[in-house]
């Protein structure tokens, strides 16, 4: 059974870089047909797609965040990572990683448990 | 970008009721639509993809329909465990986007 788990600091200072890692278990991140994505959800609000990556390193980003986002993959560790630079309080959210099915624009299943990242000094 | 608008934003219904949630796209998206259920404090769970295909393990009281710009998620007989916020997501083109959510409560 495929499982995903986010890890990283729960508190980031304004203007600094948020860094999270998603570890995939129960399956290979190098599987064809799947992209690996990041989604976030501010407290009490809806879902926002951040971006995704294929095991080859091909990436797609949400245009609204593109200038600040970098997603990378480490197939040897079965992990992919998110970096979001120049964070502000508006970036406070639960960050989820998920497998994106049916290509770079597909649906998400399964999801990780999510990790709350708070931006505060 | 294509906008996804859900209605209603919230609703309250009784156990056993038939419940319908609507998702409208600002442009046609064929059947490239998924539905998710997020219970309070929990992770979103995929219910339906390709507008009407039920994800494995999802109870058959859930169903989806629609194509183009108008889509519906229907719960045929509401159960207490269906209390959740429901989101639609379009995936015909980048960026994928979600509706704002519909919060479902038991009356």
Coordinates of C-alpha atoms in Angstrom, one line a residue:
Chain A
X1 CA 0.0 0.0 0.0
X2 CA 1.5 3.3 -1.1
X3 CA 2.1 5.8 1.7
X4 CA 3.5 9.3 1.7
X5 CA 4.9 11.2 4.7
X6 CA 5.8 14.8 4.8
X7 CA 8.7 16.0 7.0
X8 CA 10.3 19.4 7.8
X9 CA 10.3 22.3 10.1
X10 CA 6.9 23.4 11.5
X11 CA 8.0 27.0 12.0
X12 CA 9.7 29.3 9.4
X13 CA 10.6 32.9 9.8
X14 CA 9.3 35.5 7.4
X15 CA 11.5 36.0 4.3
X16 CA 13.2 32.7 4.8
X17 CA 12.8 29.5 2.8
X18 CA 10.3 26.7 3.6
X19 CA 11.7 23.3 3.0
X20 CA 9.8 20.0 3.1
X21 CA 10.4 16.5 2.1
X22 CA 8.0 13.8 1.1
X23 CA 9.0 10.2 1.6
X24 CA 7.2 7.6 -0.4
X25 CA 6.9 4.0 0.9
X26 CA 5.2 0.9 -0.4
X27 CA 6.0 1.8 -4.0
X28 CA 8.6 3.4 -6.3
X29 CA 8.7 7.1 -7.0
X30 CA 10.1 6.0 -10.4
X31 CA 6.9 4.4 -11.5
X32 CA 5.8 5.6 -14.9
X33 CA 2.5 7.5 -15.4
X34 CA 2.7 9.2 -12.0
X35 CA 3.7 12.7 -11.0
X36 CA 4.3 13.6 -7.4
X37 CA 2.7 16.8 -6.2
X38 CA 2.5 19.3 -3.4
X39 CA -0.8 20.9 -2.3
X40 CA -1.4 23.3 0.6
X41 CA -4.3 24.4 2.7
X42 CA -4.3 27.5 4.8
X43 CA -6.1 27.1 8.1
X44 CA -9.8 27.0 7.6
X45 CA -9.5 27.5 3.8
X46 CA -9.4 25.5 0.6
X47 CA -6.9 23.6 -1.4
X48 CA -4.2 25.1 -3.6
X49 CA -2.0 23.1 -5.9
X50 CA 1.7 24.2 -5.7
X51 CA 3.4 22.0 -8.3
X52 CA 4.6 18.5 -9.2
X53 CA 7.5 16.5 -10.4
X54 CA 8.2 13.4 -12.5
X55 CA 10.9 11.0 -11.5
X56 CA 13.0 12.3 -14.4
X57 CA 13.0 15.7 -12.8
X58 CA 10.4 17.3 -15.1
X59 CA 8.4 19.9 -13.1
X60 CA 5.3 21.9 -13.4
X61 CA 4.5 24.8 -11.0
X62 CA 1.4 26.9 -10.2
X63 CA 2.0 30.2 -12.0
X64 CA 0.9 32.1 -8.9
X65 CA 3.8 30.6 -6.9
X66 CA 6.3 29.8 -9.7
X67 CA 8.8 32.5 -8.9
X68 CA 9.3 31.1 -5.4
X69 CA 8.9 27.4 -5.8
X70 CA 11.4 24.6 -6.5
X71 CA 10.5 20.9 -6.4
X72 CA 13.2 18.3 -6.7
X73 CA 13.4 14.5 -6.6
X74 CA 15.8 12.0 -5.1
X75 CA 15.0 8.6 -6.6
X76 CA 17.7 6.9 -4.6
X77 CA 15.8 7.8 -1.4
X78 CA 12.3 7.6 -2.9
X79 CA 11.7 11.2 -1.9
X80 CA 10.7 14.5 -3.4
X81 CA 11.1 17.9 -1.9
X82 CA 9.6 21.4 -1.9
X83 CA 11.3 24.7 -1.3
X84 CA 9.3 27.9 -1.1
X85 CA 11.4 31.0 -0.8
X86 CA 10.6 34.5 0.7
X87 CA 7.8 33.2 2.8
X88 CA 5.2 35.5 4.5
X89 CA 2.4 34.8 6.9
X90 CA 0.2 34.1 3.9
X91 CA 2.2 30.9 3.3
X92 CA 1.1 29.5 6.7
X93 CA -0.7 26.3 5.8
X94 CA -0.9 22.5 6.0
X95 CA 1.3 21.2 3.3
X96 CA 0.4 17.9 1.7
X97 CA 2.3 15.7 -0.7
X98 CA 0.4 13.4 -3.0
X99 CA 0.7 11.1 -5.9
X100 CA -0.8 12.7 -9.0
X101 CA -2.5 10.1 -11.2
X102 CA -2.9 10.2 -15.0
X103 CA -0.1 12.6 -15.8
X104 CA 1.0 16.0 -14.8
X105 CA -2.5 17.3 -14.6
X106 CA -4.3 14.4 -13.0
X107 CA -6.1 13.8 -9.7
X108 CA -4.4 13.1 -6.4
X109 CA -4.4 9.8 -4.6
X110 CA -3.1 9.0 -2.1
X111 CA -2.2 11.9 0.1
X112 CA 0.3 12.2 2.9
X113 CA -0.9 13.1 6.4
X114 CA 0.0 16.8 5.9
X115 CA 2.3 19.0 8.0
X116 CA 1.4 22.4 9.4
X117 CA 4.0 25.1 8.6
X118 CA 3.6 28.3 10.4
X119 CA 5.4 31.5 9.2
X120 CA 6.2 33.7 12.1
X121 CA 9.1 35.5 13.7
Chain B
X1 CA -7.2 30.2 -15.5
X2 CA -10.4 28.2 -15.3
X3 CA -12.3 28.9 -12.1
X4 CA -14.3 26.2 -10.3
X5 CA -17.3 27.3 -8.3
X6 CA -19.2 25.0 -5.9
X7 CA -22.7 25.5 -4.6
X8 CA -23.9 25.6 -2.0
X9 CA -21.0 26.7 0.2
X10 CA -22.6 24.8 3.1
X11 CA -25.7 22.7 3.6
X12 CA -27.4 20.8 6.4
X13 CA -29.4 17.7 5.7
X14 CA -31.0 14.8 7.6
X15 CA -29.7 11.2 7.8
X16 CA -31.2 9.3 4.8
X17 CA -31.6 12.4 2.7
X18 CA -30.4 12.6 -0.9
X19 CA -27.8 15.3 -1.1
X20 CA -26.5 17.0 -4.3
X21 CA -23.5 19.3 -4.5
X22 CA -22.8 21.3 -7.7
X23 CA -19.4 22.3 -9.3
X24 CA -19.4 24.7 -12.2
X25 CA -16.3 25.4 -14.4
X26 CA -15.8 28.8 -16.0
X27 CA -14.9 27.0 -19.3
X28 CA -15.6 23.5 -20.6
X29 CA -13.4 20.8 -19.1
X30 CA -14.9 17.7 -20.7
X31 CA -15.0 15.1 -17.9
X32 CA -11.7 16.1 -16.3
X33 CA -13.1 16.4 -12.8
X34 CA -12.4 14.8 -9.5
X35 CA -14.3 15.0 -6.1
X36 CA -12.7 14.7 -2.7
X37 CA -14.0 14.3 0.8
X38 CA -12.2 16.0 3.7
X39 CA -13.5 15.0 7.2
X40 CA -12.8 17.5 10.0
X41 CA -9.1 17.4 10.8
X42 CA -8.4 14.7 8.3
X43 CA -6.7 14.3 4.9
X44 CA -8.6 14.8 1.7
X45 CA -9.8 11.5 0.2
X46 CA -10.4 10.9 -3.4
X47 CA -14.1 9.9 -4.1
X48 CA -14.6 10.2 -7.8
X49 CA -12.4 10.9 -10.9
X50 CA -13.3 11.4 -14.6
X51 CA -16.5 13.0 -13.3
X52 CA -18.3 9.8 -12.6
X53 CA -15.8 6.9 -11.9
X54 CA -16.0 5.8 -8.3
X55 CA -12.7 5.3 -6.6
X56 CA -12.2 1.8 -5.3
X57 CA -13.5 1.3 -1.8
X58 CA -15.8 4.3 -1.9
X59 CA -19.4 3.5 -0.8
X60 CA -21.8 3.2 -3.7
X61 CA -24.1 5.9 -2.2
X62 CA -21.7 8.4 -3.7
X63 CA -22.0 9.2 -7.4
X64 CA -20.8 11.8 -9.8
X65 CA -22.2 13.1 -13.1
X66 CA -21.7 15.9 -15.6
X67 CA -19.5 17.0 -18.5
X68 CA -18.4 20.3 -19.9
X69 CA -19.1 23.0 -17.3
X70 CA -21.6 21.5 -14.9
X71 CA -21.0 18.6 -12.5
X72 CA -22.7 17.1 -9.5
X73 CA -21.8 14.9 -6.6
X74 CA -24.7 13.0 -5.2
X75 CA -25.0 11.1 -1.9
X76 CA -28.1 8.9 -2.3
X77 CA -28.7 8.4 1.4
X78 CA -26.8 10.6 3.8
X79 CA -25.0 8.9 6.6
X80 CA -23.6 10.4 9.8
X81 CA -20.0 9.6 8.7
X82 CA -20.5 11.7 5.5
X83 CA -20.1 14.9 7.5
X84 CA -17.2 16.6 5.7
X85 CA -16.2 19.3 3.3
X86 CA -16.3 18.2 -0.3
X87 CA -14.1 19.7 -3.0
X88 CA -14.1 19.4 -6.8
X89 CA -10.9 19.6 -8.8
X90 CA -10.5 20.2 -12.5
X91 CA -7.5 18.6 -14.3
X92 CA -8.0 19.2 -18.0
X93 CA -5.2 21.8 -18.1
X94 CA -2.6 23.4 -15.9
X95 CA -2.8 24.7 -13.3
X96 CA -5.1 22.1 -11.7
X97 CA -7.6 24.0 -9.5
X98 CA -10.0 23.2 -6.7
X99 CA -13.4 24.5 -5.9
X100 CA -13.8 26.4 -2.7
X101 CA -15.5 23.5 -0.9
X102 CA -19.0 22.6 0.3
X103 CA -19.4 21.9 4.0
X104 CA -21.9 19.2 4.7
X105 CA -23.5 18.9 8.1
X106 CA -26.2 16.7 9.6
X107 CA -29.4 18.4 10.6

